């Protein structure tokens, strides 16, 4: 079954009485070159299990299953279950979980379904939860080696920005804390059905950096980063005092010890400076 053929897709969906949900970010890929490329560049290969988030009608799921040993996919929309039963009927290495990715037991799925295999995540992410999903995958410290995902172009720019630049955000710090990130390729809005009003890009995160901080320090580091970027136009002293209850004088003293001006904003600090800021402040606030 050709799942990138618009006529075929329309026919299947109308037979199942399916209509697209904007709220669930349902823009299905119909450009035939994109899914094979995500699978090829996203570690879908022998010896690997791939976790997919959001199957739609299974266009990417199928390409993953053709290459990887196993594919387990989490899809929230119950209306898609009978569709997938039809579109993926020929595969015996796919398991679909009809669940919300934010609530699913991803560790359990990986440990049960991918025992003895390397694990990658591949997805055309629902855009309304791009950052929460990526942060969930990283912060839960799942045994995943790479995350290859389609995101909105603007999100890709933020993800791939340099930490310490104006384009960076909390998500930039998150991916650079846990691994390395790079953009693979752009995807035009016309590649989807229905077409969204933004272009997209596929990015790949390779996980595997040794954690810089211990558990407690790491928790505090991400509190500082999230608080700072949630009010990025304010100075660090102002945002951390309003969001974390930090004493401004304490923030100033840590900034001074790093040779940074008291008026610094979070987006100006590189990874090293952010780490030192949070470790220094944690000691003072204890
Ligand atoms: N992979 C398909 C493709 O490329 O055509 C579909 C991608 S579509 C952008 C996103 C998919 O994620 C939809 O099928 C949607 O129902 C699903 N989805 C949305 N929110 C979800 C959630 N919280 N948990 C799991 N799946 C979700």
PDB file of C-alpha atoms and ligand atoms in Angstrom:
ATOM      1  CA  UNK A   1       0.000   0.000   0.000  1.00  0.00           C
ATOM      2  CA  UNK A   2       1.437   3.375  -1.080  1.00  0.00           C
ATOM      3  CA  UNK A   3       0.997   5.613   1.962  1.00  0.00           C
ATOM      4  CA  UNK A   4       2.431   8.697   0.238  1.00  0.00           C
ATOM      5  CA  UNK A   5      -0.126   8.556  -2.560  1.00  0.00           C
ATOM      6  CA  UNK A   6      -2.651  11.279  -1.779  1.00  0.00           C
ATOM      7  CA  UNK A   7      -5.488   9.381  -3.474  1.00  0.00           C
ATOM      8  CA  UNK A   8      -4.756   6.227  -1.446  1.00  0.00           C
ATOM      9  CA  UNK A   9      -4.492   8.195   1.804  1.00  0.00           C
ATOM     10  CA  UNK A  10      -7.806  10.000   1.139  1.00  0.00           C
ATOM     11  CA  UNK A  11      -9.520   6.711   0.305  1.00  0.00           C
ATOM     12  CA  UNK A  12      -8.321   4.941   3.481  1.00  0.00           C
ATOM     13  CA  UNK A  13      -9.132   7.879   5.734  1.00  0.00           C
ATOM     14  CA  UNK A  14     -12.603   8.450   4.301  1.00  0.00           C
ATOM     15  CA  UNK A  15     -13.433   4.734   4.523  1.00  0.00           C
ATOM     16  CA  UNK A  16     -12.589   4.950   8.247  1.00  0.00           C
ATOM     17  CA  UNK A  17     -14.531   8.197   8.674  1.00  0.00           C
ATOM     18  CA  UNK A  18     -11.328   9.945   9.822  1.00  0.00           C
ATOM     19  CA  UNK A  19     -10.943  13.726   9.871  1.00  0.00           C
ATOM     20  CA  UNK A  20      -7.688  15.501  10.780  1.00  0.00           C
ATOM     21  CA  UNK A  21      -7.320  16.963  14.271  1.00  0.00           C
ATOM     22  CA  UNK A  22      -5.472  20.289  14.330  1.00  0.00           C
ATOM     23  CA  UNK A  23      -5.199  20.065  18.102  1.00  0.00           C
ATOM     24  CA  UNK A  24      -3.222  16.826  17.848  1.00  0.00           C
ATOM     25  CA  UNK A  25      -0.871  18.318  15.251  1.00  0.00           C
ATOM     26  CA  UNK A  26      -1.999  15.918  12.541  1.00  0.00           C
ATOM     27  CA  UNK A  27      -0.098  16.771   9.365  1.00  0.00           C
ATOM     28  CA  UNK A  28       0.761  13.520   7.634  1.00  0.00           C
ATOM     29  CA  UNK A  29       3.804  13.143   5.389  1.00  0.00           C
ATOM     30  CA  UNK A  30       3.025  12.519   1.725  1.00  0.00           C
ATOM     31  CA  UNK A  31       6.412  13.379   0.176  1.00  0.00           C
ATOM     32  CA  UNK A  32       7.815   9.939  -0.747  1.00  0.00           C
ATOM     33  CA  UNK A  33      11.477  10.824  -0.172  1.00  0.00           C
ATOM     34  CA  UNK A  34      11.206  12.113   3.405  1.00  0.00           C
ATOM     35  CA  UNK A  35      10.358   9.003   5.465  1.00  0.00           C
ATOM     36  CA  UNK A  36      13.025   6.755   3.901  1.00  0.00           C
ATOM     37  CA  UNK A  37      15.556   9.537   4.595  1.00  0.00           C
ATOM     38  CA  UNK A  38      14.503   9.895   8.253  1.00  0.00           C
ATOM     39  CA  UNK A  39      14.756   6.116   8.659  1.00  0.00           C
ATOM     40  CA  UNK A  40      18.174   5.898   6.935  1.00  0.00           C
ATOM     41  CA  UNK A  41      19.662   8.781   8.892  1.00  0.00           C
ATOM     42  CA  UNK A  42      17.903   7.926  12.167  1.00  0.00           C
ATOM     43  CA  UNK A  43      19.576   4.569  12.924  1.00  0.00           C
ATOM     44  CA  UNK A  44      16.734   2.347  11.678  1.00  0.00           C
ATOM     45  CA  UNK A  45      18.922  -0.651  10.870  1.00  0.00           C
ATOM     46  CA  UNK A  46      19.659  -4.256  11.836  1.00  0.00           C
ATOM     47  CA  UNK A  47      20.388  -4.623  15.556  1.00  0.00           C
ATOM     48  CA  UNK A  48      18.227  -1.623  16.472  1.00  0.00           C
ATOM     49  CA  UNK A  49      14.786  -1.064  17.961  1.00  0.00           C
ATOM     50  CA  UNK A  50      13.088   2.218  17.027  1.00  0.00           C
ATOM     51  CA  UNK A  51      10.559   4.037  19.166  1.00  0.00           C
ATOM     52  CA  UNK A  52       8.239   6.225  17.105  1.00  0.00           C
ATOM     53  CA  UNK A  53       6.044   8.964  18.544  1.00  0.00           C
ATOM     54  CA  UNK A  54       2.834   9.685  16.628  1.00  0.00           C
ATOM     55  CA  UNK A  55       2.270   7.244  13.776  1.00  0.00           C
ATOM     56  CA  UNK A  56      -0.494   8.963  11.839  1.00  0.00           C
ATOM     57  CA  UNK A  57      -1.417   6.341   9.246  1.00  0.00           C
ATOM     58  CA  UNK A  58       1.989   4.654   9.558  1.00  0.00           C
ATOM     59  CA  UNK A  59       3.921   6.180   6.651  1.00  0.00           C
ATOM     60  CA  UNK A  60       7.144   6.539   8.676  1.00  0.00           C
ATOM     61  CA  UNK A  61       6.410   3.473  10.833  1.00  0.00           C
ATOM     62  CA  UNK A  62       6.537   1.341   7.697  1.00  0.00           C
ATOM     63  CA  UNK A  63       9.915   2.695   6.548  1.00  0.00           C
ATOM     64  CA  UNK A  64      11.328   2.143  10.038  1.00  0.00           C
ATOM     65  CA  UNK A  65      10.003  -1.431  10.156  1.00  0.00           C
ATOM     66  CA  UNK A  66      11.573  -2.223   6.773  1.00  0.00           C
ATOM     67  CA  UNK A  67      15.009  -1.406   8.198  1.00  0.00           C
ATOM     68  CA  UNK A  68      15.072  -1.923  11.990  1.00  0.00           C
ATOM     69  CA  UNK A  69      14.588  -5.196  13.897  1.00  0.00           C
ATOM     70  CA  UNK A  70      11.631  -3.826  15.855  1.00  0.00           C
ATOM     71  CA  UNK A  71       9.450  -0.732  15.936  1.00  0.00           C
ATOM     72  CA  UNK A  72       7.289   0.288  18.880  1.00  0.00           C
ATOM     73  CA  UNK A  73       5.113   3.325  18.378  1.00  0.00           C
ATOM     74  CA  UNK A  74       3.009   5.470  20.679  1.00  0.00           C
ATOM     75  CA  UNK A  75      -0.062   7.104  19.103  1.00  0.00           C
ATOM     76  CA  UNK A  76      -2.658   8.979  21.143  1.00  0.00           C
ATOM     77  CA  UNK A  77      -5.528   8.955  18.615  1.00  0.00           C
ATOM     78  CA  UNK A  78      -7.751   5.891  19.071  1.00  0.00           C
ATOM     79  CA  UNK A  79      -9.449   6.587  15.714  1.00  0.00           C
ATOM     80  CA  UNK A  80      -6.166   5.664  13.985  1.00  0.00           C
ATOM     81  CA  UNK A  81      -5.981   2.149  15.466  1.00  0.00           C
ATOM     82  CA  UNK A  82      -8.220   0.455  12.849  1.00  0.00           C
ATOM     83  CA  UNK A  83      -6.439   2.431  10.098  1.00  0.00           C
ATOM     84  CA  UNK A  84      -3.043   1.168  11.285  1.00  0.00           C
ATOM     85  CA  UNK A  85      -4.433  -2.370  11.528  1.00  0.00           C
ATOM     86  CA  UNK A  86      -4.954  -2.109   7.785  1.00  0.00           C
ATOM     87  CA  UNK A  87      -1.932  -0.072   6.627  1.00  0.00           C
ATOM     88  CA  UNK A  88       0.647  -2.023   8.647  1.00  0.00           C
ATOM     89  CA  UNK A  89      -0.976  -5.459   8.395  1.00  0.00           C
ATOM     90  CA  UNK A  90       1.959  -6.996   6.517  1.00  0.00           C
ATOM     91  CA  UNK A  91       4.496  -6.272   9.310  1.00  0.00           C
ATOM     92  CA  UNK A  92       5.143  -8.549  12.271  1.00  0.00           C
ATOM     93  CA  UNK A  93       7.842  -6.385  13.895  1.00  0.00           C
ATOM     94  CA  UNK A  94       5.638  -3.402  14.852  1.00  0.00           C
ATOM     95  CA  UNK A  95       3.831  -2.806  18.149  1.00  0.00           C
ATOM     96  CA  UNK A  96       1.449   0.123  18.517  1.00  0.00           C
ATOM     97  CA  UNK A  97       0.624   1.608  21.924  1.00  0.00           C
ATOM     98  CA  UNK A  98      -2.555   3.701  21.920  1.00  0.00           C
ATOM     99  CA  UNK A  99      -1.280   6.149  24.551  1.00  0.00           C
ATOM    100  CA  UNK A 100      -0.227   9.727  25.221  1.00  0.00           C
ATOM    101  CA  UNK A 101       3.572   9.863  24.900  1.00  0.00           C
ATOM    102  CA  UNK A 102       3.759  12.230  27.888  1.00  0.00           C
ATOM    103  CA  UNK A 103       2.133   9.585  30.118  1.00  0.00           C
ATOM    104  CA  UNK A 104       3.324   6.315  28.568  1.00  0.00           C
ATOM    105  CA  UNK A 105       5.845   4.070  30.337  1.00  0.00           C
ATOM    106  CA  UNK A 106       8.562   4.585  27.722  1.00  0.00           C
ATOM    107  CA  UNK A 107      11.231   2.880  29.820  1.00  0.00           C
ATOM    108  CA  UNK A 108       9.020  -0.198  30.175  1.00  0.00           C
ATOM    109  CA  UNK A 109       8.345  -0.247  26.413  1.00  0.00           C
ATOM    110  CA  UNK A 110      12.055   0.023  25.565  1.00  0.00           C
ATOM    111  CA  UNK A 111      13.167  -2.555  28.123  1.00  0.00           C
ATOM    112  CA  UNK A 112      10.453  -5.042  27.156  1.00  0.00           C
ATOM    113  CA  UNK A 113      10.406  -4.610  23.384  1.00  0.00           C
ATOM    114  CA  UNK A 114      14.041  -3.816  22.618  1.00  0.00           C
ATOM    115  CA  UNK A 115      15.956  -6.154  24.971  1.00  0.00           C
ATOM    116  CA  UNK A 116      19.416  -6.754  23.511  1.00  0.00           C
ATOM    117  CA  UNK A 117      18.989  -4.054  20.831  1.00  0.00           C
ATOM    118  CA  UNK A 118      20.332  -0.538  20.420  1.00  0.00           C
ATOM    119  CA  UNK A 119      17.531   2.032  20.700  1.00  0.00           C
ATOM    120  CA  UNK A 120      16.722   5.103  18.624  1.00  0.00           C
ATOM    121  CA  UNK A 121      13.755   7.444  18.512  1.00  0.00           C
ATOM    122  CA  UNK A 122      12.409   8.593  15.143  1.00  0.00           C
ATOM    123  CA  UNK A 123       9.352  10.767  14.682  1.00  0.00           C
ATOM    124  CA  UNK A 124       7.509  13.447  12.837  1.00  0.00           C
ATOM    125  CA  UNK A 125       6.615  15.132  16.112  1.00  0.00           C
ATOM    126  CA  UNK A 126       3.269  16.732  16.876  1.00  0.00           C
ATOM    127  CA  UNK A 127       4.457  20.355  16.954  1.00  0.00           C
ATOM    128  CA  UNK A 128       2.405  21.457  19.966  1.00  0.00           C
ATOM    129  CA  UNK A 129       4.611  19.315  22.233  1.00  0.00           C
ATOM    130  CA  UNK A 130       8.011  19.381  20.488  1.00  0.00           C
ATOM    131  CA  UNK A 131      10.051  20.745  23.394  1.00  0.00           C
ATOM    132  CA  UNK A 132       8.238  18.832  26.163  1.00  0.00           C
ATOM    133  CA  UNK A 133       8.728  15.532  24.284  1.00  0.00           C
ATOM    134  CA  UNK A 134      12.426  16.164  23.617  1.00  0.00           C
ATOM    135  CA  UNK A 135      13.035  17.228  27.226  1.00  0.00           C
ATOM    136  CA  UNK A 136      11.082  14.203  28.492  1.00  0.00           C
ATOM    137  CA  UNK A 137      13.206  11.847  26.388  1.00  0.00           C
ATOM    138  CA  UNK A 138      16.423  13.462  27.597  1.00  0.00           C
ATOM    139  CA  UNK A 139      15.587  14.046  31.257  1.00  0.00           C
ATOM    140  CA  UNK A 140      14.169  10.565  31.825  1.00  0.00           C
ATOM    141  CA  UNK A 141      17.624   9.226  30.931  1.00  0.00           C
ATOM    142  CA  UNK A 142      16.124   6.470  28.822  1.00  0.00           C
ATOM    143  CA  UNK A 143      18.584   4.067  27.192  1.00  0.00           C
ATOM    144  CA  UNK A 144      18.272   5.871  23.836  1.00  0.00           C
ATOM    145  CA  UNK A 145      21.264   6.563  21.603  1.00  0.00           C
ATOM    146  CA  UNK A 146      19.763   8.984  19.106  1.00  0.00           C
ATOM    147  CA  UNK A 147      16.637  11.070  18.535  1.00  0.00           C
ATOM    148  CA  UNK A 148      15.852  11.967  14.913  1.00  0.00           C
ATOM    149  CA  UNK A 149      12.795  14.149  14.626  1.00  0.00           C
ATOM    150  CA  UNK A 150      10.944  16.453  12.289  1.00  0.00           C
ATOM    151  CA  UNK A 151      10.173  19.771  13.958  1.00  0.00           C
ATOM    152  CA  UNK A 152       9.071  23.227  12.805  1.00  0.00           C
ATOM    153  CA  UNK A 153      11.892  25.144  11.134  1.00  0.00           C
ATOM    154  CA  UNK A 154      11.949  27.729  13.928  1.00  0.00           C
ATOM    155  CA  UNK A 155      12.217  24.968  16.547  1.00  0.00           C
ATOM    156  CA  UNK A 156      15.075  23.429  14.550  1.00  0.00           C
ATOM    157  CA  UNK A 157      16.886  26.779  14.574  1.00  0.00           C
ATOM    158  CA  UNK A 158      16.497  27.026  18.338  1.00  0.00           C
ATOM    159  CA  UNK A 159      17.558  23.419  18.900  1.00  0.00           C
ATOM    160  CA  UNK A 160      20.652  23.793  16.721  1.00  0.00           C
ATOM    161  CA  UNK A 161      21.615  27.276  17.996  1.00  0.00           C
ATOM    162  CA  UNK A 162      24.852  27.864  19.857  1.00  0.00           C
ATOM    163  CA  UNK A 163      24.440  27.979  23.641  1.00  0.00           C
ATOM    164  CA  UNK A 164      25.219  31.594  24.548  1.00  0.00           C
ATOM    165  CA  UNK A 165      23.619  33.066  21.416  1.00  0.00           C
ATOM    166  CA  UNK A 166      20.375  35.032  21.052  1.00  0.00           C
ATOM    167  CA  UNK A 167      18.770  32.141  19.170  1.00  0.00           C
ATOM    168  CA  UNK A 168      19.305  29.729  22.090  1.00  0.00           C
ATOM    169  CA  UNK A 169      16.667  28.644  24.613  1.00  0.00           C
ATOM    170  CA  UNK A 170      16.218  26.204  27.492  1.00  0.00           C
ATOM    171  CA  UNK A 171      15.832  23.394  24.944  1.00  0.00           C
ATOM    172  CA  UNK A 172      19.193  24.321  23.349  1.00  0.00           C
ATOM    173  CA  UNK A 173      20.893  23.991  26.726  1.00  0.00           C
ATOM    174  CA  UNK A 174      19.037  20.705  27.340  1.00  0.00           C
ATOM    175  CA  UNK A 175      20.194  19.002  24.150  1.00  0.00           C
ATOM    176  CA  UNK A 176      23.754  20.262  24.536  1.00  0.00           C
ATOM    177  CA  UNK A 177      23.862  19.038  28.133  1.00  0.00           C
ATOM    178  CA  UNK A 178      22.930  15.506  27.124  1.00  0.00           C
ATOM    179  CA  UNK A 179      24.478  15.241  23.675  1.00  0.00           C
ATOM    180  CA  UNK A 180      25.133  16.878  20.344  1.00  0.00           C
ATOM    181  CA  UNK A 181      22.582  18.133  17.847  1.00  0.00           C
ATOM    182  CA  UNK A 182      22.635  18.872  14.125  1.00  0.00           C
ATOM    183  CA  UNK A 183      20.178  19.654  11.370  1.00  0.00           C
ATOM    184  CA  UNK A 184      19.876  16.953   8.717  1.00  0.00           C
ATOM    185  CA  UNK A 185      17.602  18.530   6.079  1.00  0.00           C
ATOM    186  CA  UNK A 186      14.732  20.926   5.437  1.00  0.00           C
ATOM    187  CA  UNK A 187      11.222  19.785   4.529  1.00  0.00           C
ATOM    188  CA  UNK A 188       8.791  22.114   2.771  1.00  0.00           C
ATOM    189  CA  UNK A 189       5.204  22.612   3.955  1.00  0.00           C
ATOM    190  CA  UNK A 190       3.942  21.055   0.717  1.00  0.00           C
ATOM    191  CA  UNK A 191       5.273  17.654   1.870  1.00  0.00           C
ATOM    192  CA  UNK A 192       2.348  17.263   4.288  1.00  0.00           C
ATOM    193  CA  UNK A 193      -1.368  16.600   4.138  1.00  0.00           C
ATOM    194  CA  UNK A 194      -2.900  18.915   5.123  1.00  0.00           C
ATOM    195  CA  UNK A 195      -0.134  21.503   4.561  1.00  0.00           C
ATOM    196  CA  UNK A 196       0.808  23.410   7.711  1.00  0.00           C
ATOM    197  CA  UNK A 197       1.579  27.115   7.367  1.00  0.00           C
ATOM    198  CA  UNK A 198       5.230  26.660   8.357  1.00  0.00           C
ATOM    199  CA  UNK A 199       8.181  24.759   6.910  1.00  0.00           C
ATOM    200  CA  UNK A 200       9.941  22.013   8.826  1.00  0.00           C
ATOM    201  CA  UNK A 201      13.346  20.447   9.311  1.00  0.00           C
ATOM    202  CA  UNK A 202      14.673  17.127  10.518  1.00  0.00           C
ATOM    203  CA  UNK A 203      17.247  17.252  13.289  1.00  0.00           C
ATOM    204  CA  UNK A 204      19.267  14.522  14.971  1.00  0.00           C
ATOM    205  CA  UNK A 205      20.402  14.459  18.584  1.00  0.00           C
ATOM    206  CA  UNK A 206      23.131  11.994  19.523  1.00  0.00           C
ATOM    207  CA  UNK A 207      22.970  11.258  23.218  1.00  0.00           C
ATOM    208  CA  UNK A 208      25.992  10.162  25.138  1.00  0.00           C
ATOM    209  CA  UNK A 209      27.834  12.923  26.937  1.00  0.00           C
ATOM    210  CA  UNK A 210      28.959  12.063  30.439  1.00  0.00           C
ATOM    211  CA  UNK A 211      26.771  14.108  32.805  1.00  0.00           C
ATOM    212  CA  UNK A 212      28.652  17.200  33.966  1.00  0.00           C
ATOM    213  CA  UNK A 213      26.818  17.394  37.273  1.00  0.00           C
ATOM    214  CA  UNK A 214      25.661  15.137  40.092  1.00  0.00           C
ATOM    215  CA  UNK A 215      21.923  14.435  40.537  1.00  0.00           C
ATOM    216  CA  UNK A 216      21.101  17.301  42.913  1.00  0.00           C
ATOM    217  CA  UNK A 217      23.297  19.766  41.003  1.00  0.00           C
ATOM    218  CA  UNK A 218      21.700  18.701  37.741  1.00  0.00           C
ATOM    219  CA  UNK A 219      18.159  19.278  39.064  1.00  0.00           C
ATOM    220  CA  UNK A 220      19.156  22.761  40.231  1.00  0.00           C
ATOM    221  CA  UNK A 221      20.938  23.484  36.926  1.00  0.00           C
ATOM    222  CA  UNK A 222      17.734  22.829  34.956  1.00  0.00           C
ATOM    223  CA  UNK A 223      15.682  24.904  37.425  1.00  0.00           C
ATOM    224  CA  UNK A 224      18.054  27.825  36.807  1.00  0.00           C
ATOM    225  CA  UNK A 225      18.002  27.332  33.023  1.00  0.00           C
ATOM    226  CA  UNK A 226      14.207  27.060  32.812  1.00  0.00           C
ATOM    227  CA  UNK A 227      13.646  30.011  35.174  1.00  0.00           C
ATOM    228  CA  UNK A 228      16.193  32.149  33.301  1.00  0.00           C
ATOM    229  CA  UNK A 229      14.826  31.439  29.823  1.00  0.00           C
ATOM    230  CA  UNK A 230      11.183  31.778  30.896  1.00  0.00           C
ATOM    231  CA  UNK A 231      12.002  35.468  31.447  1.00  0.00           C
ATOM    232  CA  UNK A 232      14.859  35.805  28.986  1.00  0.00           C
ATOM    233  CA  UNK A 233      14.528  39.582  28.506  1.00  0.00           C
ATOM    234  CA  UNK A 234      15.146  40.165  32.213  1.00  0.00           C
ATOM    235  CA  UNK A 235      18.567  40.085  33.806  1.00  0.00           C
ATOM    236  CA  UNK A 236      19.551  36.769  35.391  1.00  0.00           C
ATOM    237  CA  UNK A 237      19.369  38.353  38.860  1.00  0.00           C
ATOM    238  CA  UNK A 238      15.788  39.504  38.250  1.00  0.00           C
ATOM    239  CA  UNK A 239      14.520  36.269  36.729  1.00  0.00           C
ATOM    240  CA  UNK A 240      16.143  34.026  39.330  1.00  0.00           C
ATOM    241  CA  UNK A 241      14.927  36.186  42.190  1.00  0.00           C
ATOM    242  CA  UNK A 242      11.340  36.198  40.901  1.00  0.00           C
ATOM    243  CA  UNK A 243      11.213  32.563  39.737  1.00  0.00           C
ATOM    244  CA  UNK A 244      13.478  30.777  42.244  1.00  0.00           C
ATOM    245  CA  UNK A 245      13.439  33.176  45.192  1.00  0.00           C
ATOM    246  CA  UNK A 246      17.202  33.752  44.855  1.00  0.00           C
ATOM    247  CA  UNK A 247      18.722  36.717  46.662  1.00  0.00           C
ATOM    248  CA  UNK A 248      19.865  39.209  43.995  1.00  0.00           C
ATOM    249  CA  UNK A 249      23.083  39.954  45.914  1.00  0.00           C
ATOM    250  CA  UNK A 250      23.954  36.251  45.827  1.00  0.00           C
ATOM    251  CA  UNK A 251      23.368  36.125  42.071  1.00  0.00           C
ATOM    252  CA  UNK A 252      25.547  39.236  41.607  1.00  0.00           C
ATOM    253  CA  UNK A 253      28.356  37.715  43.624  1.00  0.00           C
ATOM    254  CA  UNK A 254      28.378  34.508  41.561  1.00  0.00           C
ATOM    255  CA  UNK A 255      28.274  36.507  38.309  1.00  0.00           C
ATOM    256  CA  UNK A 256      31.179  38.666  39.517  1.00  0.00           C
ATOM    257  CA  UNK A 257      33.190  35.570  40.433  1.00  0.00           C
ATOM    258  CA  UNK A 258      32.740  34.406  36.819  1.00  0.00           C
ATOM    259  CA  UNK A 259      33.876  37.788  35.509  1.00  0.00           C
ATOM    260  CA  UNK A 260      30.374  38.532  34.162  1.00  0.00           C
ATOM    261  CA  UNK A 261      28.453  41.819  34.506  1.00  0.00           C
ATOM    262  CA  UNK A 262      25.642  41.962  37.076  1.00  0.00           C
ATOM    263  CA  UNK A 263      23.269  42.871  34.251  1.00  0.00           C
ATOM    264  CA  UNK A 264      23.937  39.638  32.303  1.00  0.00           C
ATOM    265  CA  UNK A 265      21.056  37.899  30.585  1.00  0.00           C
ATOM    266  CA  UNK A 266      20.817  34.132  30.494  1.00  0.00           C
ATOM    267  CA  UNK A 267      21.134  33.898  26.704  1.00  0.00           C
ATOM    268  CA  UNK A 268      24.639  35.388  26.864  1.00  0.00           C
ATOM    269  CA  UNK A 269      26.098  32.574  28.973  1.00  0.00           C
ATOM    270  CA  UNK A 270      27.781  29.543  27.436  1.00  0.00           C
ATOM    271  CA  UNK A 271      27.490  26.001  28.799  1.00  0.00           C
ATOM    272  CA  UNK A 272      30.492  26.356  31.113  1.00  0.00           C
ATOM    273  CA  UNK A 273      29.247  29.655  32.563  1.00  0.00           C
ATOM    274  CA  UNK A 274      25.704  28.325  33.052  1.00  0.00           C
ATOM    275  CA  UNK A 275      27.078  25.312  34.889  1.00  0.00           C
ATOM    276  CA  UNK A 276      29.285  27.431  37.130  1.00  0.00           C
ATOM    277  CA  UNK A 277      26.466  29.890  37.800  1.00  0.00           C
ATOM    278  CA  UNK A 278      24.112  27.153  38.983  1.00  0.00           C
ATOM    279  CA  UNK A 279      26.724  25.299  41.043  1.00  0.00           C
ATOM    280  CA  UNK A 280      27.848  28.566  42.686  1.00  0.00           C
ATOM    281  CA  UNK A 281      24.307  29.705  43.403  1.00  0.00           C
ATOM    282  CA  UNK A 282      23.246  26.347  44.760  1.00  0.00           C
ATOM    283  CA  UNK A 283      26.038  26.499  47.340  1.00  0.00           C
ATOM    284  CA  UNK A 284      24.957  29.996  48.435  1.00  0.00           C
ATOM    285  CA  UNK A 285      21.247  29.178  48.581  1.00  0.00           C
ATOM    286  CA  UNK A 286      21.659  26.014  50.679  1.00  0.00           C
TER     287      UNK A 286
HETATM  288  N1  LIG B   1       4.188  10.053  11.638  1.00  0.00           N
HETATM  289  C1  LIG B   1       3.028  10.499  10.886  1.00  0.00           C
HETATM  290  C2  LIG B   1       3.464  11.145   9.591  1.00  0.00           C
HETATM  291  O1  LIG B   1       4.640  11.520   9.487  1.00  0.00           O
HETATM  292  O2  LIG B   1       2.649  11.273   8.686  1.00  0.00           O
HETATM  293  C3  LIG B   1       2.160  11.462  11.707  1.00  0.00           C
HETATM  294  C4  LIG B   1       2.837  12.727  12.174  1.00  0.00           C
HETATM  295  S1  LIG B   1       1.720  13.930  12.827  1.00  0.00           S
HETATM  296  C5  LIG B   1       2.711  15.388  12.641  1.00  0.00           C
HETATM  297  C6  LIG B   1       1.801  13.710  14.592  1.00  0.00           C
HETATM  298  C7  LIG B   1       1.114  12.458  15.126  1.00  0.00           C
HETATM  299  O3  LIG B   1       1.264  12.455  16.564  1.00  0.00           O
HETATM  300  C8  LIG B   1      -0.375  12.362  14.870  1.00  0.00           C
HETATM  301  O4  LIG B   1      -0.713  11.097  14.405  1.00  0.00           O
HETATM  302  C9  LIG B   1      -1.027  12.618  16.252  1.00  0.00           C
HETATM  303  O5  LIG B   1      -2.255  11.969  16.428  1.00  0.00           O
HETATM  304  C10 LIG B   1       0.046  12.076  17.185  1.00  0.00           C
HETATM  305  N2  LIG B   1       0.046  12.656  18.536  1.00  0.00           N
HETATM  306  C11 LIG B   1      -0.332  13.914  18.894  1.00  0.00           C
HETATM  307  N3  LIG B   1      -0.186  14.098  20.223  1.00  0.00           N
HETATM  308  C12 LIG B   1       0.310  12.922  20.717  1.00  0.00           C
HETATM  309  C13 LIG B   1       0.659  12.486  22.016  1.00  0.00           C
HETATM  310  N4  LIG B   1       0.544  13.307  23.090  1.00  0.00           N
HETATM  311  N5  LIG B   1       1.106  11.227  22.195  1.00  0.00           N
HETATM  312  C14 LIG B   1       1.221  10.392  21.115  1.00  0.00           C
HETATM  313  N6  LIG B   1       0.909  10.752  19.855  1.00  0.00           N
HETATM  314  C15 LIG B   1       0.457  12.002  19.645  1.00  0.00           C
END
